[in-house]
Amino acid sequence: DTGVSQNPRHKITKRGQNVTFRCDPISEHNRLYWYRQTLGQGPEFLTYFQNEAQLEKSRLLSDRFSAERPKGSFSTLEIQRTEQGDSAMYLCASSTGQRYQETQYFGPGTRLLVL
Amino acid sequence: SQKIEQNSEALNIQEGKTATLTCNYTNYSPAYLQWYRQDPGRGPVFLLLIRENEKEKRKERLKVTFDTTLKQSLFHITASQPADSATYLCALDTNAGKSTFGDGTTLTVKP
């Protein structure tokens, strides 16, 4: 068990470009979450998966954001036509999804800067 | 509207003292509440989980209380150390495994 990993750790892009982030959860964790965090704020929920099914997507999430978890293992988060307001830390977390084992284990995050 | 408030953005205390952090919420009925620690540039790290039917939970120098009537959780660090300096986040389970986080309190423990 190597924990949750995220790649890349840092991404600088120009406004209007597309970016994709990857998250590898802890193996055998069924649930995978994406959050966004800006300076001085707590993590803000974006979406989550139970295995390969995307169960919920935040209403705050625009159509430029899409996430997949095709085989129920790793997940990708894509942002199309990036805007400066997308600059933030993108955090991934995973959990077993079992009752009484709800703890989420977070990855180190991907820091995005949109110029 | 639903709201989670953590006391003051920053808390400064002297080494050896007890730090007490507060998490208040409105318009939620959480099944459980969690506390996380976050260091700059890193993801949150889980510390403690307390369920709605539990009043108190302890882990080493950490203690969490949960009062569903007051809609409040208190997080205590006893015998604080400079290494405890970090941002502490509370998170409420608001929908079957999806957590909503407060904005955190940044604790600084001075030697």
Coordinates of N, CA and C in Angstrom, one line a residue:
Chain A
D1 N 0.8 -1.2 0.0 CA 0.0 0.0 0.0 C 0.9 1.2 0.0
T2 N 0.9 1.9 -1.1 CA 1.8 3.1 -1.2 C 1.0 4.4 -1.1
G3 N -0.2 4.3 -0.7 CA -1.0 5.6 -0.6 C -1.6 6.1 -1.9
V4 N -2.3 7.2 -1.8 CA -2.8 7.8 -3.0 C -1.8 8.6 -3.7
S5 N -1.6 8.4 -5.0 CA -0.7 9.2 -5.8 C -1.4 10.0 -6.8
Q6 N -0.8 11.2 -7.1 CA -1.4 12.1 -8.1 C -0.2 12.6 -9.0
N7 N -0.6 12.7 -10.3 CA 0.4 13.2 -11.3 C -0.3 14.1 -12.3
P8 N 0.3 15.2 -12.7 CA 1.6 15.7 -12.1 C 1.4 16.4 -10.8
R9 N 2.5 16.7 -10.1 CA 2.3 17.4 -8.9 C 2.1 18.9 -9.1
H10 N 2.7 19.4 -10.2 CA 2.5 20.8 -10.6 C 2.2 20.9 -12.1
K11 N 1.4 21.9 -12.4 CA 1.1 22.1 -13.8 C 0.9 23.6 -14.1
I12 N 1.6 24.1 -15.0 CA 1.4 25.5 -15.4 C 1.0 25.5 -16.9
T13 N -0.1 26.2 -17.1 CA -0.7 26.2 -18.5 C -1.2 27.6 -18.8
K14 N -1.4 27.8 -20.1 CA -1.9 29.0 -20.6 C -3.4 29.0 -20.7
R15 N -4.1 30.1 -20.4 CA -5.5 30.1 -20.5 C -6.0 29.6 -21.9
G16 N -7.0 28.8 -21.8 CA -7.6 28.2 -23.0 C -7.1 26.8 -23.4
Q17 N -6.0 26.4 -22.7 CA -5.5 25.1 -22.9 C -6.3 24.0 -22.1
N18 N -6.2 22.8 -22.5 CA -6.8 21.7 -21.8 C -5.7 21.0 -20.9
V19 N -6.1 20.6 -19.7 CA -5.2 19.9 -18.8 C -5.9 18.6 -18.3
T20 N -5.1 17.6 -18.0 CA -5.6 16.3 -17.5 C -4.7 15.9 -16.3
F21 N -5.3 15.6 -15.2 CA -4.7 15.1 -14.0 C -5.0 13.6 -13.8
R22 N -4.1 12.9 -13.2 CA -4.3 11.5 -12.9 C -4.3 11.3 -11.4
C23 N -5.1 10.3 -10.9 CA -5.1 9.9 -9.5 C -5.1 8.4 -9.5
D24 N -4.2 7.9 -8.7 CA -4.1 6.4 -8.4 C -4.5 6.2 -7.0
P25 N -5.6 5.6 -6.7 CA -6.1 5.5 -5.3 C -5.3 4.3 -4.7
I26 N -5.6 4.2 -3.4 CA -5.1 3.0 -2.7 C -5.8 1.8 -3.3
S27 N -5.1 0.7 -3.6 CA -5.7 -0.4 -4.2 C -6.7 -1.0 -3.3
E28 N -7.7 -1.6 -3.8 CA -8.9 -2.1 -3.2 C -9.9 -1.1 -2.5
H29 N -9.5 0.2 -2.7 CA -10.5 1.3 -2.3 C -11.5 1.5 -3.5
N30 N -12.8 1.3 -3.1 CA -13.8 1.4 -4.1 C -14.2 2.9 -4.5
R31 N -14.0 3.7 -3.5 CA -14.5 5.1 -3.7 C -13.3 6.0 -4.0
L32 N -13.6 6.9 -4.9 CA -12.5 7.9 -5.3 C -13.2 9.3 -5.4
Y33 N -12.6 10.3 -4.8 CA -13.1 11.6 -4.8 C -12.1 12.6 -5.4
W34 N -12.7 13.6 -6.0 CA -11.9 14.8 -6.4 C -12.4 16.0 -5.7
Y35 N -11.4 16.8 -5.2 CA -11.7 18.1 -4.5 C -10.8 19.2 -5.2
R36 N -11.3 20.4 -5.0 CA -10.5 21.5 -5.4 C -10.3 22.4 -4.1
Q37 N -9.1 22.9 -4.0 CA -8.8 23.8 -2.8 C -8.0 25.0 -3.3
T38 N -8.5 26.2 -2.8 CA -7.8 27.4 -3.0 C -7.2 27.9 -1.7
L39 N -6.3 28.8 -1.8 CA -5.6 29.3 -0.6 C -6.6 29.8 0.5
G40 N -6.4 29.3 1.7 CA -7.2 29.8 2.8 C -8.6 29.1 2.9
Q41 N -8.9 28.2 2.0 CA -10.2 27.6 2.0 C -10.0 26.1 2.2
G42 N -11.1 25.4 2.6 CA -11.1 24.0 2.8 C -11.3 23.3 1.4
P43 N -11.0 22.0 1.3 CA -11.3 21.3 0.1 C -12.8 21.4 -0.3
E44 N -13.0 21.7 -1.6 CA -14.4 21.8 -2.1 C -14.7 20.6 -3.0
F45 N -15.7 19.9 -2.7 CA -16.1 18.7 -3.4 C -16.4 19.0 -4.8
L46 N -15.8 18.1 -5.7 CA -16.1 18.2 -7.1 C -17.0 17.0 -7.6
T47 N -16.5 15.8 -7.3 CA -17.2 14.6 -7.8 C -16.6 13.4 -7.1
Y48 N -17.4 12.3 -7.2 CA -16.9 11.0 -6.6 C -17.4 9.8 -7.4
F49 N -16.6 8.7 -7.3 CA -16.9 7.5 -8.0 C -17.0 6.4 -6.9
Q50 N -17.9 5.5 -7.2 CA -18.0 4.2 -6.6 C -17.6 3.2 -7.7
N51 N -16.5 2.6 -7.5 CA -15.9 1.8 -8.6 C -15.8 2.7 -9.9
E52 N -16.4 2.2 -11.0 CA -16.3 3.0 -12.2 C -17.5 4.0 -12.4
A53 N -18.5 3.9 -11.5 CA -19.7 4.7 -11.6 C -19.5 6.1 -11.0
Q54 N -19.7 7.2 -11.7 CA -19.7 8.5 -11.1 C -21.0 8.8 -10.5
L55 N -21.0 8.9 -9.1 CA -22.2 8.9 -8.4 C -22.7 10.3 -8.2
E56 N -21.8 11.3 -8.1 CA -22.3 12.7 -7.9 C -21.3 13.6 -8.4
K57 N -21.8 14.7 -8.9 CA -21.0 15.8 -9.5 C -21.5 17.1 -8.9
S58 N -20.6 17.9 -8.4 CA -21.0 19.2 -7.8 C -21.7 20.1 -8.8
R59 N -22.7 20.8 -8.3 CA -23.4 21.7 -9.2 C -22.5 22.9 -9.6
L60 N -21.5 23.1 -8.8 CA -20.6 24.2 -9.0 C -19.6 23.9 -10.2
L61 N -19.6 22.6 -10.6 CA -18.7 22.2 -11.6 C -19.2 22.5 -13.0
S62 N -18.4 23.3 -13.7 CA -18.9 23.6 -15.1 C -18.7 22.5 -16.0
D63 N -19.3 22.6 -17.2 CA -19.2 21.6 -18.2 C -17.8 21.4 -18.8
R64 N -16.9 22.4 -18.4 CA -15.5 22.2 -18.8 C -14.8 21.2 -18.1
F65 N -15.3 20.7 -17.0 CA -14.7 19.7 -16.1 C -15.3 18.3 -16.4
S66 N -14.5 17.3 -16.6 CA -15.0 16.0 -16.7 C -14.0 15.0 -16.0
A67 N -14.6 14.0 -15.4 CA -13.8 13.0 -14.7 C -14.2 11.6 -15.1
E68 N -13.2 10.7 -15.1 CA -13.5 9.3 -15.5 C -12.8 8.4 -14.6
R69 N -13.3 7.2 -14.5 CA -12.6 6.2 -13.8 C -13.0 4.9 -14.5
P70 N -12.4 4.7 -15.7 CA -12.8 3.7 -16.6 C -12.8 2.2 -16.1
K71 N -11.9 1.8 -15.3 CA -11.8 0.5 -14.9 C -12.0 0.3 -13.4
G72 N -12.5 1.4 -12.8 CA -12.6 1.4 -11.4 C -11.3 1.4 -10.6
S73 N -10.2 1.8 -11.3 CA -9.0 1.9 -10.6 C -8.5 3.3 -10.6
F74 N -7.6 3.7 -11.5 CA -7.2 5.1 -11.5 C -8.3 6.0 -12.1
S75 N -8.1 7.3 -11.8 CA -9.1 8.3 -12.4 C -8.4 9.4 -13.0
T76 N -9.0 10.1 -14.0 CA -8.5 11.3 -14.6 C -9.5 12.4 -14.4
L77 N -9.0 13.6 -14.3 CA -9.8 14.8 -14.2 C -9.3 15.7 -15.3
E78 N -10.2 16.1 -16.2 CA -9.8 16.9 -17.3 C -10.5 18.3 -17.2
I79 N -9.8 19.3 -17.5 CA -10.3 20.7 -17.5 C -10.1 21.2 -18.9
Q80 N -11.1 21.5 -19.6 CA -11.0 22.0 -21.0 C -11.1 23.6 -20.9
R81 N -10.4 24.2 -21.9 CA -10.4 25.6 -22.0 C -10.2 26.3 -20.7
T82 N -9.1 26.0 -20.1 CA -8.8 26.5 -18.7 C -8.9 28.0 -18.6
E83 N -9.3 28.5 -17.5 CA -9.5 29.9 -17.1 C -8.6 30.2 -15.9
Q84 N -8.3 31.4 -15.7 CA -7.4 31.8 -14.6 C -8.0 31.4 -13.2
G85 N -9.3 31.4 -13.2 CA -10.1 31.0 -12.0 C -9.9 29.5 -11.7
D86 N -9.4 28.8 -12.6 CA -9.2 27.3 -12.3 C -8.0 27.1 -11.5
S87 N -7.2 28.1 -11.4 CA -5.9 27.9 -10.6 C -6.2 27.5 -9.2
A88 N -5.7 26.4 -8.8 CA -6.0 25.8 -7.5 C -5.2 24.6 -7.3
M89 N -5.4 24.0 -6.1 CA -4.8 22.6 -5.8 C -6.0 21.6 -6.0
Y90 N -5.7 20.6 -6.8 CA -6.7 19.6 -7.1 C -6.3 18.3 -6.3
L91 N -7.2 18.0 -5.4 CA -6.9 16.9 -4.5 C -7.8 15.6 -4.9
C92 N -7.1 14.5 -4.8 CA -7.8 13.2 -4.9 C -7.8 12.5 -3.6
A93 N -8.8 11.8 -3.3 CA -8.9 11.0 -2.1 C -9.6 9.6 -2.4
S94 N -9.3 8.6 -1.6 CA -10.0 7.4 -1.8 C -10.4 6.8 -0.5
S95 N -11.4 5.9 -0.5 CA -11.9 5.3 0.7 C -12.4 3.9 0.3
T96 N -12.6 3.1 1.3 CA -13.1 1.7 1.0 C -14.5 1.7 0.6
G97 N -15.3 2.7 1.0 CA -16.7 2.8 0.7 C -17.5 1.9 1.6
Q98 N -16.9 1.3 2.6 CA -17.6 0.4 3.5 C -18.1 1.2 4.7
R99 N -19.3 0.8 5.2 CA -19.8 1.4 6.4 C -18.8 1.3 7.5
Y100 N -18.7 2.3 8.3 CA -17.8 2.3 9.4 C -16.3 2.3 9.0
Q101 N -16.0 2.5 7.7 CA -14.7 2.7 7.3 C -14.7 3.9 6.3
E102 N -15.2 5.0 6.7 CA -15.5 6.1 5.8 C -14.3 7.0 5.6
T103 N -13.2 6.8 6.3 CA -12.1 7.7 6.3 C -11.6 7.9 4.8
Q104 N -11.3 9.1 4.4 CA -10.8 9.4 3.1 C -9.3 9.6 3.2
Y105 N -8.5 9.0 2.4 CA -7.1 9.1 2.3 C -6.7 10.0 1.1
F106 N -6.1 11.1 1.4 CA -5.8 12.1 0.3 C -4.4 11.9 -0.3
G107 N -4.3 12.2 -1.6 CA -3.1 12.3 -2.2 C -2.4 13.6 -2.0
P108 N -1.2 13.9 -2.6 CA -0.5 15.1 -2.3 C -1.0 16.3 -3.1
G109 N -1.9 16.0 -4.1 CA -2.5 17.1 -4.8 C -1.7 17.4 -6.1
T110 N -2.4 18.1 -7.0 CA -1.8 18.7 -8.2 C -2.1 20.2 -8.2
R111 N -1.0 20.9 -8.2 CA -1.2 22.4 -8.1 C -1.2 22.9 -9.6
L112 N -2.3 23.5 -9.9 CA -2.5 24.1 -11.3 C -2.4 25.6 -11.2
L113 N -1.6 26.1 -12.1 CA -1.6 27.6 -12.3 C -1.9 27.9 -13.8
V114 N -2.9 28.7 -14.0 CA -3.3 29.1 -15.3 C -2.9 30.5 -15.5
L115 N -2.1 30.7 -16.5 CA -1.5 32.1 -16.8 C -2.4 32.8 -17.8
Chain B
S1 N -29.3 28.2 4.9 CA -28.3 27.5 4.1 C -27.4 26.7 5.0
Q2 N -26.8 25.7 4.4 CA -25.8 24.9 5.2 C -24.5 25.6 5.3
K3 N -23.9 25.5 6.5 CA -22.7 26.2 6.8 C -21.9 25.5 7.8
I4 N -20.5 25.5 7.6 CA -19.6 25.0 8.6 C -18.6 26.1 8.9
E5 N -18.5 26.4 10.2 CA -17.6 27.4 10.6 C -16.6 26.9 11.6
Q6 N -15.3 27.2 11.3 CA -14.2 26.8 12.3 C -13.7 28.1 12.9
N7 N -13.4 28.1 14.2 CA -13.1 29.3 14.9 C -11.9 29.9 14.3
S8 N -11.8 31.2 14.3 CA -10.8 32.0 13.9 C -9.8 31.3 12.9
E9 N -9.4 32.1 11.9 CA -8.5 31.5 10.9 C -7.2 31.1 11.5
A10 N -6.8 31.7 12.6 CA -5.5 31.4 13.2 C -5.6 31.4 14.7
L11 N -4.8 30.4 15.2 CA -4.7 30.3 16.7 C -3.3 30.1 17.1
N12 N -2.8 31.0 18.0 CA -1.4 30.9 18.5 C -1.4 30.6 19.9
I13 N -0.6 29.5 20.3 CA -0.5 29.2 21.7 C 1.0 28.8 22.0
Q14 N 1.2 28.7 23.3 CA 2.6 28.4 23.8 C 2.7 26.9 23.9
E15 N 3.9 26.5 23.6 CA 4.2 25.0 23.7 C 3.8 24.5 25.1
G16 N 3.3 23.4 25.1 CA 2.9 22.7 26.4 C 1.4 23.0 26.8
K17 N 0.8 24.0 26.2 CA -0.6 24.4 26.5 C -1.5 23.5 25.7
T18 N -2.8 23.5 26.0 CA -3.8 22.8 25.3 C -4.4 23.7 24.2
A19 N -4.4 23.2 23.0 CA -5.1 24.0 21.9 C -6.5 23.4 21.8
T20 N -7.5 24.3 21.6 CA -8.9 23.9 21.4 C -9.4 24.6 20.2
L21 N -9.8 23.8 19.2 CA -10.3 24.2 18.0 C -11.8 23.9 17.9
T22 N -12.6 24.8 17.3 CA -14.0 24.6 17.3 C -14.5 24.5 15.8
C23 N -15.5 23.6 15.7 CA -16.2 23.4 14.4 C -17.7 23.5 14.7
N24 N -18.3 24.5 14.2 CA -19.8 24.7 14.3 C -20.5 24.5 13.0
Y25 N -21.7 24.0 13.0 CA -22.3 23.8 11.7 C -23.8 24.1 11.9
T26 N -24.4 24.4 10.8 CA -25.9 24.7 10.8 C -26.5 24.0 9.6
N27 N -27.7 23.6 9.8 CA -28.5 22.9 8.7 C -27.9 21.7 8.2
Y28 N -27.2 21.0 9.0 CA -26.7 19.7 8.7 C -27.1 18.7 9.7
S29 N -27.2 17.4 9.4 CA -27.5 16.3 10.3 C -26.4 15.3 10.0
P30 N -25.2 15.5 10.3 CA -24.1 14.6 9.9 C -24.2 13.3 10.7
A31 N -23.9 12.2 10.0 CA -23.8 10.9 10.7 C -22.5 10.8 11.4
Y32 N -21.5 11.5 10.9 CA -20.2 11.5 11.6 C -19.4 12.8 11.2
L33 N -18.4 13.0 11.9 CA -17.6 14.2 11.7 C -16.1 13.8 11.8
Q34 N -15.3 14.3 11.0 CA -13.9 14.0 10.9 C -13.0 15.2 11.1
W35 N -11.8 15.0 11.7 CA -10.8 16.1 11.7 C -9.6 15.6 11.0
Y36 N -9.0 16.6 10.2 CA -7.9 16.3 9.4 C -6.8 17.4 9.7
R37 N -5.6 17.0 9.5 CA -4.5 17.9 9.6 C -3.9 18.2 8.2
Q38 N -3.6 19.4 7.9 CA -3.0 19.7 6.6 C -1.8 20.6 6.7
D39 N -0.7 20.2 6.2 CA 0.5 21.0 6.2 C 0.6 21.7 4.8
P40 N 1.3 22.8 4.8 CA 1.4 23.6 3.5 C 1.8 22.8 2.3
G41 N 1.1 22.9 1.2 CA 1.4 22.2 0.0 C 1.2 20.7 0.0
R42 N 0.5 20.2 1.0 CA 0.2 18.8 1.1 C -1.3 18.5 1.2
G43 N -1.7 17.3 1.0 CA -3.1 16.9 1.1 C -3.4 16.7 2.6
P44 N -4.7 16.8 2.9 CA -5.1 16.5 4.3 C -4.8 15.1 4.8
V45 N -4.5 15.0 6.1 CA -4.2 13.7 6.7 C -5.2 13.5 7.8
F46 N -5.9 12.3 7.7 CA -6.9 12.0 8.7 C -6.4 11.9 10.1
L47 N -7.1 12.4 11.1 CA -6.8 12.3 12.5 C -7.8 11.5 13.3
L48 N -9.0 11.9 13.3 CA -10.0 11.3 14.1 C -11.4 11.4 13.5
L49 N -12.2 10.3 13.7 CA -13.6 10.3 13.3 C -14.5 10.1 14.5
I50 N -15.5 10.8 14.6 CA -16.5 10.7 15.7 C -17.9 10.6 15.1
R51 N -18.7 9.6 15.6 CA -20.0 9.4 15.1 C -21.0 10.2 15.9
E52 N -22.2 10.3 15.4 CA -23.3 11.1 16.0 C -23.7 10.5 17.4
N53 N -23.5 9.2 17.6 CA -23.9 8.7 18.9 C -22.7 8.6 19.8
E54 N -21.6 9.2 19.5 CA -20.4 9.2 20.4 C -20.2 10.7 20.9
K55 N -19.9 10.8 22.2 CA -19.7 12.1 22.8 C -18.3 12.5 22.7
E56 N -17.4 11.5 22.8 CA -15.9 11.9 22.9 C -15.1 10.8 22.3
K57 N -14.0 11.2 21.7 CA -13.0 10.2 21.2 C -11.6 10.7 21.5
R58 N -10.7 9.8 21.8 CA -9.4 10.2 22.1 C -8.4 9.3 21.3
K59 N -7.2 10.0 21.0 CA -6.1 9.3 20.3 C -4.9 10.0 20.8
E60 N -4.1 9.4 21.6 CA -2.9 9.9 22.1 C -3.1 11.3 22.7
R61 N -2.5 12.4 22.2 CA -2.8 13.7 22.8 C -4.0 14.4 22.2
L62 N -4.7 13.8 21.4 CA -5.9 14.4 20.7 C -7.2 13.9 21.3
K63 N -8.1 14.9 21.4 CA -9.4 14.5 21.9 C -10.5 15.3 21.1
V64 N -11.5 14.6 20.7 CA -12.6 15.2 20.0 C -13.9 15.0 20.7
T65 N -14.7 16.1 20.8 CA -16.1 15.9 21.3 C -17.1 16.3 20.2
F66 N -18.3 15.8 20.3 CA -19.3 16.0 19.3 C -20.6 16.2 20.0
D67 N -21.2 17.4 19.9 CA -22.5 17.7 20.5 C -23.5 18.0 19.4
T68 N -24.3 17.0 19.1 CA -25.3 17.2 18.0 C -26.4 18.2 18.4
T69 N -26.6 18.4 19.7 CA -27.6 19.4 20.1 C -27.1 20.8 19.8
L70 N -25.8 21.1 20.3 CA -25.2 22.4 20.0 C -24.7 22.5 18.6
K71 N -24.7 21.4 17.9 CA -24.1 21.3 16.5 C -22.7 21.9 16.5
Q72 N -21.9 21.2 17.3 CA -20.5 21.7 17.5 C -19.6 20.5 17.8
S73 N -18.4 20.6 17.3 CA -17.3 19.7 17.7 C -16.2 20.5 18.2
L74 N -15.5 20.0 19.2 CA -14.3 20.6 19.8 C -13.2 19.6 19.6
F75 N -12.0 20.1 19.2 CA -10.8 19.3 18.9 C -9.7 19.9 19.8
H76 N -9.2 19.0 20.7 CA -8.2 19.4 21.6 C -6.9 18.7 21.3
I77 N -5.8 19.5 21.5 CA -4.5 18.9 21.4 C -3.8 19.3 22.8
T78 N -3.5 18.3 23.6 CA -2.9 18.6 24.9 C -1.4 18.5 24.7
A79 N -0.7 19.2 25.7 CA 0.7 19.2 25.7 C 1.3 19.6 24.3
S80 N 0.8 20.7 23.7 CA 1.1 21.0 22.3 C 2.6 21.2 22.1
Q81 N 3.0 20.9 20.9 CA 4.4 21.0 20.5 C 4.5 21.8 19.2
P82 N 5.6 22.4 19.0 CA 5.8 23.2 17.7 C 5.4 22.3 16.5
A83 N 5.7 21.0 16.5 CA 5.4 20.1 15.4 C 3.9 20.0 15.2
D84 N 3.1 20.4 16.1 CA 1.6 20.4 15.9 C 1.2 21.5 15.0
S85 N 2.0 22.5 14.8 CA 1.6 23.6 13.9 C 1.2 23.2 12.6
A86 N 0.0 23.5 12.2 CA -0.6 23.1 10.9 C -1.9 23.7 10.8
T87 N -2.6 23.4 9.7 CA -4.0 23.8 9.6 C -4.9 22.5 9.8
Y88 N -5.9 22.7 10.6 CA -6.8 21.6 11.0 C -8.2 21.9 10.4
L89 N -8.6 20.8 9.8 CA -9.9 20.9 9.0 C -10.9 20.0 9.7
C90 N -12.1 20.5 9.8 CA -13.2 19.5 10.2 C -14.0 19.2 8.9
A91 N -14.6 18.1 8.9 CA -15.3 17.6 7.7 C -16.6 16.9 8.2
L92 N -17.7 17.2 7.6 CA -19.0 16.6 8.0 C -19.4 15.7 6.9
D93 N -19.9 14.5 7.3 CA -20.5 13.6 6.3 C -21.9 14.1 6.0
T94 N -22.2 14.7 4.8 CA -23.5 15.2 4.5 C -24.3 14.4 3.6
N95 N -23.7 13.4 3.0 CA -24.4 12.6 2.0 C -23.7 11.3 1.7
A96 N -23.9 10.3 2.5 CA -23.4 8.9 2.3 C -22.0 8.9 1.7
G97 N -21.1 9.4 2.5 CA -19.7 9.2 2.1 C -19.1 10.5 1.5
K98 N -19.9 11.4 1.1 CA -19.3 12.7 0.6 C -19.2 13.6 1.8
S99 N -18.0 14.2 1.9 CA -17.7 15.0 3.1 C -17.7 16.5 2.6
T100 N -18.1 17.4 3.5 CA -18.0 18.8 3.3 C -17.1 19.4 4.3
F101 N -16.1 20.1 3.9 CA -15.0 20.6 4.8 C -15.3 22.1 5.2
G102 N -14.8 22.4 6.4 CA -14.7 23.7 6.8 C -13.4 24.3 6.2
D103 N -13.2 25.6 6.4 CA -12.1 26.3 5.9 C -10.8 26.2 6.7
G104 N -10.9 25.5 7.9 CA -9.7 25.2 8.6 C -9.3 26.3 9.6
T105 N -8.6 25.9 10.6 CA -8.0 26.8 11.6 C -6.5 26.5 11.5
T106 N -5.7 27.6 11.4 CA -4.2 27.4 11.3 C -3.7 27.6 12.8
L107 N -3.1 26.5 13.3 CA -2.5 26.5 14.6 C -1.0 26.8 14.6
T108 N -0.6 27.7 15.4 CA 0.9 27.9 15.5 C 1.2 27.7 17.0
V109 N 2.1 26.8 17.2 CA 2.6 26.5 18.6 C 4.0 27.1 18.7
K110 N 4.1 28.0 19.6 CA 5.4 28.7 19.8 C 6.2 28.1 20.9
P111 N 7.5 27.9 20.6 CA 8.4 27.2 21.7 C 8.6 28.2 22.8

